[in-house]
GROMACS .gro file of C-alpha atoms in nm:
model
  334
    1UNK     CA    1  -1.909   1.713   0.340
    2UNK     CA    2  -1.697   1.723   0.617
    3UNK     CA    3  -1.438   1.420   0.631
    4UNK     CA    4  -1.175   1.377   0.941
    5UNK     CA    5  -0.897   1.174   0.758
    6UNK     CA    6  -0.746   0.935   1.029
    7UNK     CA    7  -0.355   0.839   0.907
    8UNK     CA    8  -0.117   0.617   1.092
    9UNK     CA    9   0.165   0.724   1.295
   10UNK     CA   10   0.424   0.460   1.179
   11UNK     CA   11   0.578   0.699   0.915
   12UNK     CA   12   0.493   1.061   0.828
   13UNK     CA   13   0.225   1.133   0.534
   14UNK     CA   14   0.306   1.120   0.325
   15UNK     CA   15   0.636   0.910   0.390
   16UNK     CA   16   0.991   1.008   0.326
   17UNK     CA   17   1.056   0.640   0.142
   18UNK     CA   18   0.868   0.332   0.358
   19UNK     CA   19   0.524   0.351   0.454
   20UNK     CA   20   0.225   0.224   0.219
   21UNK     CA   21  -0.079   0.282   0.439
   22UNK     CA   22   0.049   0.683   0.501
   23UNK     CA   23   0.110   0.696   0.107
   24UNK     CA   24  -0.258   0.601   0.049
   25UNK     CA   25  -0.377   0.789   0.321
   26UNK     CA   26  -0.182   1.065   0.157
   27UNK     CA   27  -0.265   0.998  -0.212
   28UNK     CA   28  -0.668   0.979  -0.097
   29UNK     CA   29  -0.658   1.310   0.064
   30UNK     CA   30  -0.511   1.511  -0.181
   31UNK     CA   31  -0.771   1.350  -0.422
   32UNK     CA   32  -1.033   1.489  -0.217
   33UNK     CA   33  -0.920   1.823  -0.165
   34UNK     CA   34  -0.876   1.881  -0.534
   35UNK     CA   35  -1.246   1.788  -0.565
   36UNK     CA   36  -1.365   2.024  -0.322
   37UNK     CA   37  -1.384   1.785  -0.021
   38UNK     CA   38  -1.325   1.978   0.298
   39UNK     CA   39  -1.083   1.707   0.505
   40UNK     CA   40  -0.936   1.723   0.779
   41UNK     CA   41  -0.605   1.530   0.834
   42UNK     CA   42  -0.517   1.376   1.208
   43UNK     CA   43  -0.129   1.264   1.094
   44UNK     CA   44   0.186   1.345   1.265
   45UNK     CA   45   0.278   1.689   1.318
   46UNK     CA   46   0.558   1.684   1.051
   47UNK     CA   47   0.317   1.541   0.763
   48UNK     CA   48   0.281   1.755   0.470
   49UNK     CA   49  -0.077   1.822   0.310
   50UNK     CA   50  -0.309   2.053   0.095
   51UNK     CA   51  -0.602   1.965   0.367
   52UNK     CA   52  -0.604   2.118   0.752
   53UNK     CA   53  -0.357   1.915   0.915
   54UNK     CA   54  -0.412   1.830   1.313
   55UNK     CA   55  -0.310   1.595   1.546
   56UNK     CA   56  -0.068   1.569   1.855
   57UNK     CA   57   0.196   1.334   1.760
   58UNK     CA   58   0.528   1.503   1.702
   59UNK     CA   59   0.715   1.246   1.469
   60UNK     CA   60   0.624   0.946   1.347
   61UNK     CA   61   0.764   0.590   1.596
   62UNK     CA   62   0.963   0.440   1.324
   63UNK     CA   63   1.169   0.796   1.281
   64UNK     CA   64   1.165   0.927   1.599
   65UNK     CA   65   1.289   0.668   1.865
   66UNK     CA   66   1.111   0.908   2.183
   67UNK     CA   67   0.786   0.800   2.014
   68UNK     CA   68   0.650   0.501   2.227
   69UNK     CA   69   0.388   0.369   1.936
   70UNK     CA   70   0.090   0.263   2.121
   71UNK     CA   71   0.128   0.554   2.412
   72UNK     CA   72   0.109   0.831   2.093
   73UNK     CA   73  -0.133   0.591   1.878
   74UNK     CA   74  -0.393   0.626   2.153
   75UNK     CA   75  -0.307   0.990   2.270
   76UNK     CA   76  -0.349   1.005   1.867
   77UNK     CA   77  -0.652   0.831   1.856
   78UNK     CA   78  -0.833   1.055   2.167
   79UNK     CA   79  -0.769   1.397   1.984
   80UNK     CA   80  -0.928   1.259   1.668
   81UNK     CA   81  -1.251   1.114   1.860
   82UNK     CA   82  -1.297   1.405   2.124
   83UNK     CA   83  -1.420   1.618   1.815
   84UNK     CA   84  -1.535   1.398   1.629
   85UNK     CA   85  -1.908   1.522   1.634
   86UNK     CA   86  -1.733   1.802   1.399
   87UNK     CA   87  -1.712   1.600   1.129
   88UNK     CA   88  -1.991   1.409   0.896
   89UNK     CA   89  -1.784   1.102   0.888
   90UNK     CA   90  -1.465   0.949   1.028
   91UNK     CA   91  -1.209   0.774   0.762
   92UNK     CA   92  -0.995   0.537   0.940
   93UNK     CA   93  -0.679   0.428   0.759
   94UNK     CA   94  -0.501   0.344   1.099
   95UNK     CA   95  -0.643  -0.066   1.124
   96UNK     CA   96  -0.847  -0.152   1.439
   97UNK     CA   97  -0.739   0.062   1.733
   98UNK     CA   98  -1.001   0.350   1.617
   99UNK     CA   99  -1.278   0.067   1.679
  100UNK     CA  100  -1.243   0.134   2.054
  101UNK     CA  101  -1.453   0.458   1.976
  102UNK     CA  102  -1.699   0.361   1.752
  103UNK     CA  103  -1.945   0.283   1.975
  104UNK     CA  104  -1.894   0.602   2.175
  105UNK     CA  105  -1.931   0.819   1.891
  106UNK     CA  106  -2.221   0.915   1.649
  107UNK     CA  107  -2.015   0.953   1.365
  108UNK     CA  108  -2.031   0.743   1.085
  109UNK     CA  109  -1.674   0.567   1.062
  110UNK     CA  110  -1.538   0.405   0.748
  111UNK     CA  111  -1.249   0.157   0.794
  112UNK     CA  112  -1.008   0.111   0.512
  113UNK     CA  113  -0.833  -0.272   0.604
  114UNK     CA  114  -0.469  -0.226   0.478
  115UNK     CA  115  -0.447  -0.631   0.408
  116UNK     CA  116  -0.626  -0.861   0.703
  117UNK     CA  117  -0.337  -0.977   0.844
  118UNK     CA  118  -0.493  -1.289   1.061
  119UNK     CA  119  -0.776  -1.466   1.240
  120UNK     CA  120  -0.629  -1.334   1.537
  121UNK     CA  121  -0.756  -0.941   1.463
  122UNK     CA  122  -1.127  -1.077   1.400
  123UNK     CA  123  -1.229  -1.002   1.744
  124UNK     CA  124  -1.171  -0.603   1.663
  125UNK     CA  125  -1.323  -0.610   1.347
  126UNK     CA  126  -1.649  -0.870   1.328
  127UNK     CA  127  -1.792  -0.701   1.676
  128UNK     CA  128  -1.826  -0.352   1.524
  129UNK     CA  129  -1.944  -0.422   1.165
  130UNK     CA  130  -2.294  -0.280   1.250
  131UNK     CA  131  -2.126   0.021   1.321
  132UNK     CA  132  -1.809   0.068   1.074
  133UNK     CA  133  -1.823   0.047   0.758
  134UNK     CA  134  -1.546  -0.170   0.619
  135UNK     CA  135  -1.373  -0.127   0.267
  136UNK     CA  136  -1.122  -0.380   0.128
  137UNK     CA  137  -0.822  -0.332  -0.115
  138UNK     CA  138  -0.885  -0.592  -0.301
  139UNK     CA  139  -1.136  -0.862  -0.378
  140UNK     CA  140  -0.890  -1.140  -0.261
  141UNK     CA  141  -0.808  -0.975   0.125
  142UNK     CA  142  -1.213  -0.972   0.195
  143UNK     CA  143  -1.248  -1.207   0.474
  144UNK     CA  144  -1.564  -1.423   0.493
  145UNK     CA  145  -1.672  -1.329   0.820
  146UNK     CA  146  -1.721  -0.970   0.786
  147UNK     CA  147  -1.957  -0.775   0.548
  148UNK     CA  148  -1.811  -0.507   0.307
  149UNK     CA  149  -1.942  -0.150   0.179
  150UNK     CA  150  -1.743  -0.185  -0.082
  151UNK     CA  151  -1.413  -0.291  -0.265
  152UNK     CA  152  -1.191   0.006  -0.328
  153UNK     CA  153  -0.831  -0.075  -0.499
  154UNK     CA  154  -0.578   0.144  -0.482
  155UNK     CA  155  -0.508   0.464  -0.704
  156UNK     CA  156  -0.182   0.674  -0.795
  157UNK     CA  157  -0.111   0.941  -0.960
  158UNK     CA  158  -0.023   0.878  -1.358
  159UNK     CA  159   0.150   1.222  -1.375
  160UNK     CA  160   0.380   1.098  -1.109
  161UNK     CA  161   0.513   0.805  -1.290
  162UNK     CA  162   0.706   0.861  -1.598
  163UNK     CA  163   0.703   0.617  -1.904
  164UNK     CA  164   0.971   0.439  -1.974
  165UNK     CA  165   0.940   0.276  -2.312
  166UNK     CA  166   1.234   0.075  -2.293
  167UNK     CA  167   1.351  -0.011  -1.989
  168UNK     CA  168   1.684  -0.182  -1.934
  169UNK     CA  169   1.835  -0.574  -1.932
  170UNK     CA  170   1.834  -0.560  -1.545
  171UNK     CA  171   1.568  -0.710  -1.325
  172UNK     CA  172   1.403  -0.536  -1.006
  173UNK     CA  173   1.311  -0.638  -0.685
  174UNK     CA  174   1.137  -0.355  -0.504
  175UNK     CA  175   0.972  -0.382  -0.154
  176UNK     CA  176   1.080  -0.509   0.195
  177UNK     CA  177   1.297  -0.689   0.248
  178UNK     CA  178   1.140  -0.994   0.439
  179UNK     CA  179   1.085  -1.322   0.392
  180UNK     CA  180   0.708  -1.213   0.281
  181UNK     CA  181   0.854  -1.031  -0.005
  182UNK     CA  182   1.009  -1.312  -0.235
  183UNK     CA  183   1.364  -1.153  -0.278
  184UNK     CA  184   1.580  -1.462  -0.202
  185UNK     CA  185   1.327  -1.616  -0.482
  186UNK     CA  186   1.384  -1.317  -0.746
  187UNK     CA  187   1.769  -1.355  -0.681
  188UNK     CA  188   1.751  -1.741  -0.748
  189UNK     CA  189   1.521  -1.635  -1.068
  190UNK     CA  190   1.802  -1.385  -1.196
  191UNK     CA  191   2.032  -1.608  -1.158
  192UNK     CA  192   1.917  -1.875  -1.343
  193UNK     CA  193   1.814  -1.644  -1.616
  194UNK     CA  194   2.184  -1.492  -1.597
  195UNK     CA  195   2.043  -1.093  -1.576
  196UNK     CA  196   2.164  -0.860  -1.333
  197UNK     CA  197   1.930  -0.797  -1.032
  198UNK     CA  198   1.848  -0.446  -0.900
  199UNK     CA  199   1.733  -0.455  -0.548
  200UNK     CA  200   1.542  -0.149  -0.348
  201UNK     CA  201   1.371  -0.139   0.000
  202UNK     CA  202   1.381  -0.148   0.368
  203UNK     CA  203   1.534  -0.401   0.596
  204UNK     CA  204   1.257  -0.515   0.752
  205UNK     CA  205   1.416  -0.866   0.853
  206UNK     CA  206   1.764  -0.779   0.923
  207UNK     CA  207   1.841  -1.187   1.001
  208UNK     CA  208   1.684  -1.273   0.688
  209UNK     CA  209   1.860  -1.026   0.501
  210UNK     CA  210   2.239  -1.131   0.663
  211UNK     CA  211   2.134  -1.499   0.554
  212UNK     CA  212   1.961  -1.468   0.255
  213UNK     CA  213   2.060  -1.144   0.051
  214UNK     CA  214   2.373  -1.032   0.158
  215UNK     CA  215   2.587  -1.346   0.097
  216UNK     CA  216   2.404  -1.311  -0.268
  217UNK     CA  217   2.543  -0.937  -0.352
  218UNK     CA  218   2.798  -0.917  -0.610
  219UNK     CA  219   2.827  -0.688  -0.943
  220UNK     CA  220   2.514  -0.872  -1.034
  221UNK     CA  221   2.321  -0.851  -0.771
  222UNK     CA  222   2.271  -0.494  -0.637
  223UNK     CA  223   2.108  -0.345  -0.331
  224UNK     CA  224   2.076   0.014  -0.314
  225UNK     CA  225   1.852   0.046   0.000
  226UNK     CA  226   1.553   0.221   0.022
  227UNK     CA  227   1.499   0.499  -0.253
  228UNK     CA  228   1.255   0.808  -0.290
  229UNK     CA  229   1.151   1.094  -0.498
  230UNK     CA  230   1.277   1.087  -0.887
  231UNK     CA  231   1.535   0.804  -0.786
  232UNK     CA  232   1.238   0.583  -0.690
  233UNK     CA  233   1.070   0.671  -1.052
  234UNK     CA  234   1.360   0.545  -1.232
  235UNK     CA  235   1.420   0.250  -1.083
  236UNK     CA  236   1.069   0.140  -1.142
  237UNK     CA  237   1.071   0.274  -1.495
  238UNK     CA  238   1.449   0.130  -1.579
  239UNK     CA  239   1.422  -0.255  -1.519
  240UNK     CA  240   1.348  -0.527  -1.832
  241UNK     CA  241   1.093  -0.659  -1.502
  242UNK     CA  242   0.970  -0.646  -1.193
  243UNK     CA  243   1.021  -0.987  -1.002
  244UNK     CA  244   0.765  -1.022  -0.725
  245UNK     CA  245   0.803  -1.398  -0.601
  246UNK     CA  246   0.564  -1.319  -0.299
  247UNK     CA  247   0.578  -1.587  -0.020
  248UNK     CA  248   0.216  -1.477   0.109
  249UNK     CA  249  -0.118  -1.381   0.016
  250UNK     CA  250  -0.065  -0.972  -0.031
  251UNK     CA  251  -0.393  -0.789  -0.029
  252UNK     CA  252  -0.259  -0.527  -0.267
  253UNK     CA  253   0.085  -0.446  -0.417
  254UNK     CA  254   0.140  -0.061  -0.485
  255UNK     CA  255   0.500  -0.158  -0.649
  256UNK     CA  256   0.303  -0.345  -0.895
  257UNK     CA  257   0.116  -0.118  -1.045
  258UNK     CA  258   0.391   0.162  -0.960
  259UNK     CA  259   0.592  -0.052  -1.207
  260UNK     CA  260   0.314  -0.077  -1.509
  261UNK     CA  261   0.275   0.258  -1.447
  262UNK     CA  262   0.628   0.320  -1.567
  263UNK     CA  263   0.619   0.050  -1.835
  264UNK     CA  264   0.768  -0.232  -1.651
  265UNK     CA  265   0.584  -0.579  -1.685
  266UNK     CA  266   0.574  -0.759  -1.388
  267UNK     CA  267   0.637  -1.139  -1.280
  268UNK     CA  268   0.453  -1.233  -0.988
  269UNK     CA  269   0.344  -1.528  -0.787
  270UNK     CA  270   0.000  -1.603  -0.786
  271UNK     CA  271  -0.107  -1.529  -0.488
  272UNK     CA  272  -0.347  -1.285  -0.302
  273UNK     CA  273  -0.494  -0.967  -0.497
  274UNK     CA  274  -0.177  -1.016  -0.836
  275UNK     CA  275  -0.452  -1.211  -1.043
  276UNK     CA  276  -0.684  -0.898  -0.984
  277UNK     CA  277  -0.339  -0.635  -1.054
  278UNK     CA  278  -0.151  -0.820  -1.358
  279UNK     CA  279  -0.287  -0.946  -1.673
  280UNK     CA  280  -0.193  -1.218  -1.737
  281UNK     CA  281   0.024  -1.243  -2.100
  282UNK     CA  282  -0.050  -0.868  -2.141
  283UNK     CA  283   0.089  -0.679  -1.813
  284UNK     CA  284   0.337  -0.908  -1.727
  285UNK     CA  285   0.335  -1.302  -1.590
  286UNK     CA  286   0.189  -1.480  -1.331
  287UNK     CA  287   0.348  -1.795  -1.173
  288UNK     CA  288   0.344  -2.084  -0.968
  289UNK     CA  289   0.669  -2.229  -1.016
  290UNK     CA  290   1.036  -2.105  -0.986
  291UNK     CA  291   1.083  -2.255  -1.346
  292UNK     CA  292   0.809  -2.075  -1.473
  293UNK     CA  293   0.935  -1.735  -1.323
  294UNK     CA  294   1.230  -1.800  -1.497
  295UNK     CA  295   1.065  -1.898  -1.838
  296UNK     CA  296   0.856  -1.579  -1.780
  297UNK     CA  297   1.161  -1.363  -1.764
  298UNK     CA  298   1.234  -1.469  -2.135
  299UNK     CA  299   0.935  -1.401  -2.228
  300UNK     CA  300   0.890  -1.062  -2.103
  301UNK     CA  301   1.048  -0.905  -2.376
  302UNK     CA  302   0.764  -0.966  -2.566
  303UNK     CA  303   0.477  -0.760  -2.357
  304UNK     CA  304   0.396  -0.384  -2.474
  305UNK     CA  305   0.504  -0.185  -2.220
  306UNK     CA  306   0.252   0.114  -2.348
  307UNK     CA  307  -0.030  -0.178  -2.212
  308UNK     CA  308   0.161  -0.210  -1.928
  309UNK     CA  309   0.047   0.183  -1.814
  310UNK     CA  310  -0.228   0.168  -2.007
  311UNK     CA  311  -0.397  -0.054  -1.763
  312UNK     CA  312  -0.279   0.135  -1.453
  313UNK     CA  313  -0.441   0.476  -1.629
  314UNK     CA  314  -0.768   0.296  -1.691
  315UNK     CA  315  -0.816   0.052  -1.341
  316UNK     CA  316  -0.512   0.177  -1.067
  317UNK     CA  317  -0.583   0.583  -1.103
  318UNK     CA  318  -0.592   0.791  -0.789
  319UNK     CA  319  -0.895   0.997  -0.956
  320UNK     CA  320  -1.093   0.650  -0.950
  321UNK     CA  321  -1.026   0.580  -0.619
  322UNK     CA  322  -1.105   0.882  -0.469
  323UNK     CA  323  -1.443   0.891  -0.728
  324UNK     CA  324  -1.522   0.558  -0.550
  325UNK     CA  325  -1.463   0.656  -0.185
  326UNK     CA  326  -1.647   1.001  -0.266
  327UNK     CA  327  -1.956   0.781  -0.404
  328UNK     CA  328  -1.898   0.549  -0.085
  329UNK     CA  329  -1.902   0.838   0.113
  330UNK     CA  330  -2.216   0.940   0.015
  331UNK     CA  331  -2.434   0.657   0.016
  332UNK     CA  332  -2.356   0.609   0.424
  333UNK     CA  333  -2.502   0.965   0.446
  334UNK     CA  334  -2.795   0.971   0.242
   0.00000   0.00000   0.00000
C-alpha cells in the first residue's frame, strides 16, 4: 500500500511549537511507517520524517515571511497531484484546496476535516463527497450535510508524555491565545478560586491579548509564551488542572488529552467534541457555568490522576488511530 501523505504548509511537520493539523499529520505518518506502510510525505522542505519526504515548498508561510500561502499552497498542491497515479490513495490533511483535483485524478482521496469551521466551506466539501472520502475528528464536528467513512479521533504517543502523579497548586491554560480559547474565562476562574494561573501558547489575537490578558499578568498570573519539547511536557504534567473555558464548539482538543496523558484532570466547557474527550467526575469536569468552573477547581483534587492517562492509553493512542486509518484505508481499496 502505497499512501501519498498530503500535510499543510502553515508550519513545518512536524511543528517547532504551533501547528495541530502538521502534528497529526506528523504523528499519523510515523504510525504508518512503523507498521510497514510505504508513505510518502508532500510537507515543506524543512519537515522532518521517517517516510520519503517531497514537496516544493521551502519553509512553511507562518515562519518564513517570502512564503505567499496560497501561491506555495497551490504550487504545493500541483506537485502532489501531477504524480498522483503513483500512489494507491491520496491522504489529505491540508482542508479543501486538494478538492480542486479530485475529479481530475483516479486516485482514491481521503480527507481528514481538521474541525468544519462554517457553512461557508460547504460548497468545497458537499460537491465532491462521491469522490473523497471524508473522516471527522470527532463525533460532534460531523456536519449533517455530508456523509462520513468514518470517525477517527486523534492519537499521541503515551511514551511521549510523562506521568506526573502529583502535579502542582497552579492552574494551566494551554492553547491560543484567542478569544476561541477561553483564557480571559480561566483567568476570571483562577481568580476566584485564588490559585496561581500558568499560561502557554501563541498570540493568535494580539488585540485580544493587549485587552484581555495582559492587563491580568501579575505574580499570579503567568504567561510564558509558546513552549516545546520537554518544557511543553512539564507544563502539561505540572498543573493541579487544565482550565479550558472554550468560547466555541472545538472539534477536537489535543491539549486535552495531552494533559490526561500527563495526569492532569481537565475543566472544560461543554461544548463541541469535550463530552466525547473528558469523563465526566473521572477525567476531570465539565461545565456550563463560570461558578461551576470554579466549584470544579475544588473539586479536582479529588480525581485519580493514574485514570486521568489511563483513559488517554486506552481511547486517545496514536497506535489506535493509525490501526483505524490503516483499516479505513483498506476498505476504500478492496
Amino acid at each position: 500500500m502505497k499512501i501519498a501523505m498530503l500535510a499543510p504548509i502553515a508550519w513545518r511537520t512536524p511543528p517547532r511549537h504551533y501547528g495541530p493539523w502538521e502534528l497529526v499529520t506528523h504523528l499519523l505518518t510515523e504510525a504508518l511507517v512503523a507498521r510497514g506502510v510505504d508513505v510518502t510525505l508532500f510537507a515543506t522542505l524543512d519537515s522532518i520524517t521517517a517516510a520519503t519526504l517531497d514537496g516544493v515548498v521551502p519553509a512553511s508561510y507562518s515562519e518564513d515571511p517570502s512564503i505567499d500561502a496560497k501561491v506555495w499552497e497551490y504550487r504545493h498542491l500541483s506537485h502532489l497531484f501531477a504524480q498522483s497515479a503513483r500512489f494507491d490513495l491520496i491522504h489529505n490533511q491540508a482542508d479543501f484546496p486538494a478538492h480542486a483535483f479530485a475529479a481530475v485524478v483516479d486516485t482514491p482521496m481521503v480527507t481528514t476535516i481538521h474541525g468544519f469551521s462554517s457553512d461557508r466551506i460547504l460548497p468545497m466539501y458537499a460537491p465532491f463527497q462521491d469522490r473523497v472520502h471524508y473522516v471527522a475528528i470527532s463525533e460532534a464536528d460531523r456536519h449533517p450535510d455530508l456523509r462520513y467513512a468514518a470517525t477517527i479521533h486523534h492519537g499521541i504517543p503515551m511514551a511521549d508524555f510523562h506521568f506526573d502523579p502529583h502535579g502542582s497548586d497552579a492552574l494551566l491554560f494551554f492553547g491560543r491565545l484567542h478569544p476561541d480559547k477561553g483564557a480571559a474565562e480561566a483567568i476570571a476562574a483562577a481568580r476566584a478560586s485564588g490559585r496561581a494561573l500558568d499560561m502557554y501558547g501563541i498570540v493568535q489575537d494580539q488585540g485580544y491579548h493587549d485587552r484581555a490578558v495582559a492587563p491580568e499578568l501579575d505574580d499570579a498570573i503567568r504567561y510564558h509564551g509558546a513552549v516545546g519539547g520537554a518544557a511543553r511536557i512539564a507544563a502539561l504534567g505540572g498543573a493541579r488542572a487544565l482550565l479550558h473555558l472554550i468560547n466555541f464548539d472545538e472539534p477536537f482538543g489535543l491539549s486535552v488529552i495531552e494533559a490526561l496523558a500527563c495526569g492532569t484532570p481537565v475543566i472544560a466547557t461543554r461544548r463541541g467534541s469535550m463530552p466525547e474527550l473528558i469523563d465526566h467526575g473521572v477525567t476531570g469536569f465539565l461545565v456550563d457555568t463560570p461558578a461551576e468552573a470554579v466549584a470544579a477547581i475544588a473539586r479536582v483534587a479529588d480525581l485519580d490522576r493514574a485514570a486521568c492517562r489511563r483513559a488517554v492509553a486506552e481511547r486517545f493512542s496514536v497506535e489506535r488511530m493509525a490501526d483505524a486509518y490503516i483499516a479505513l484505508y483498506r476498505q476504500i481499496l478492496g
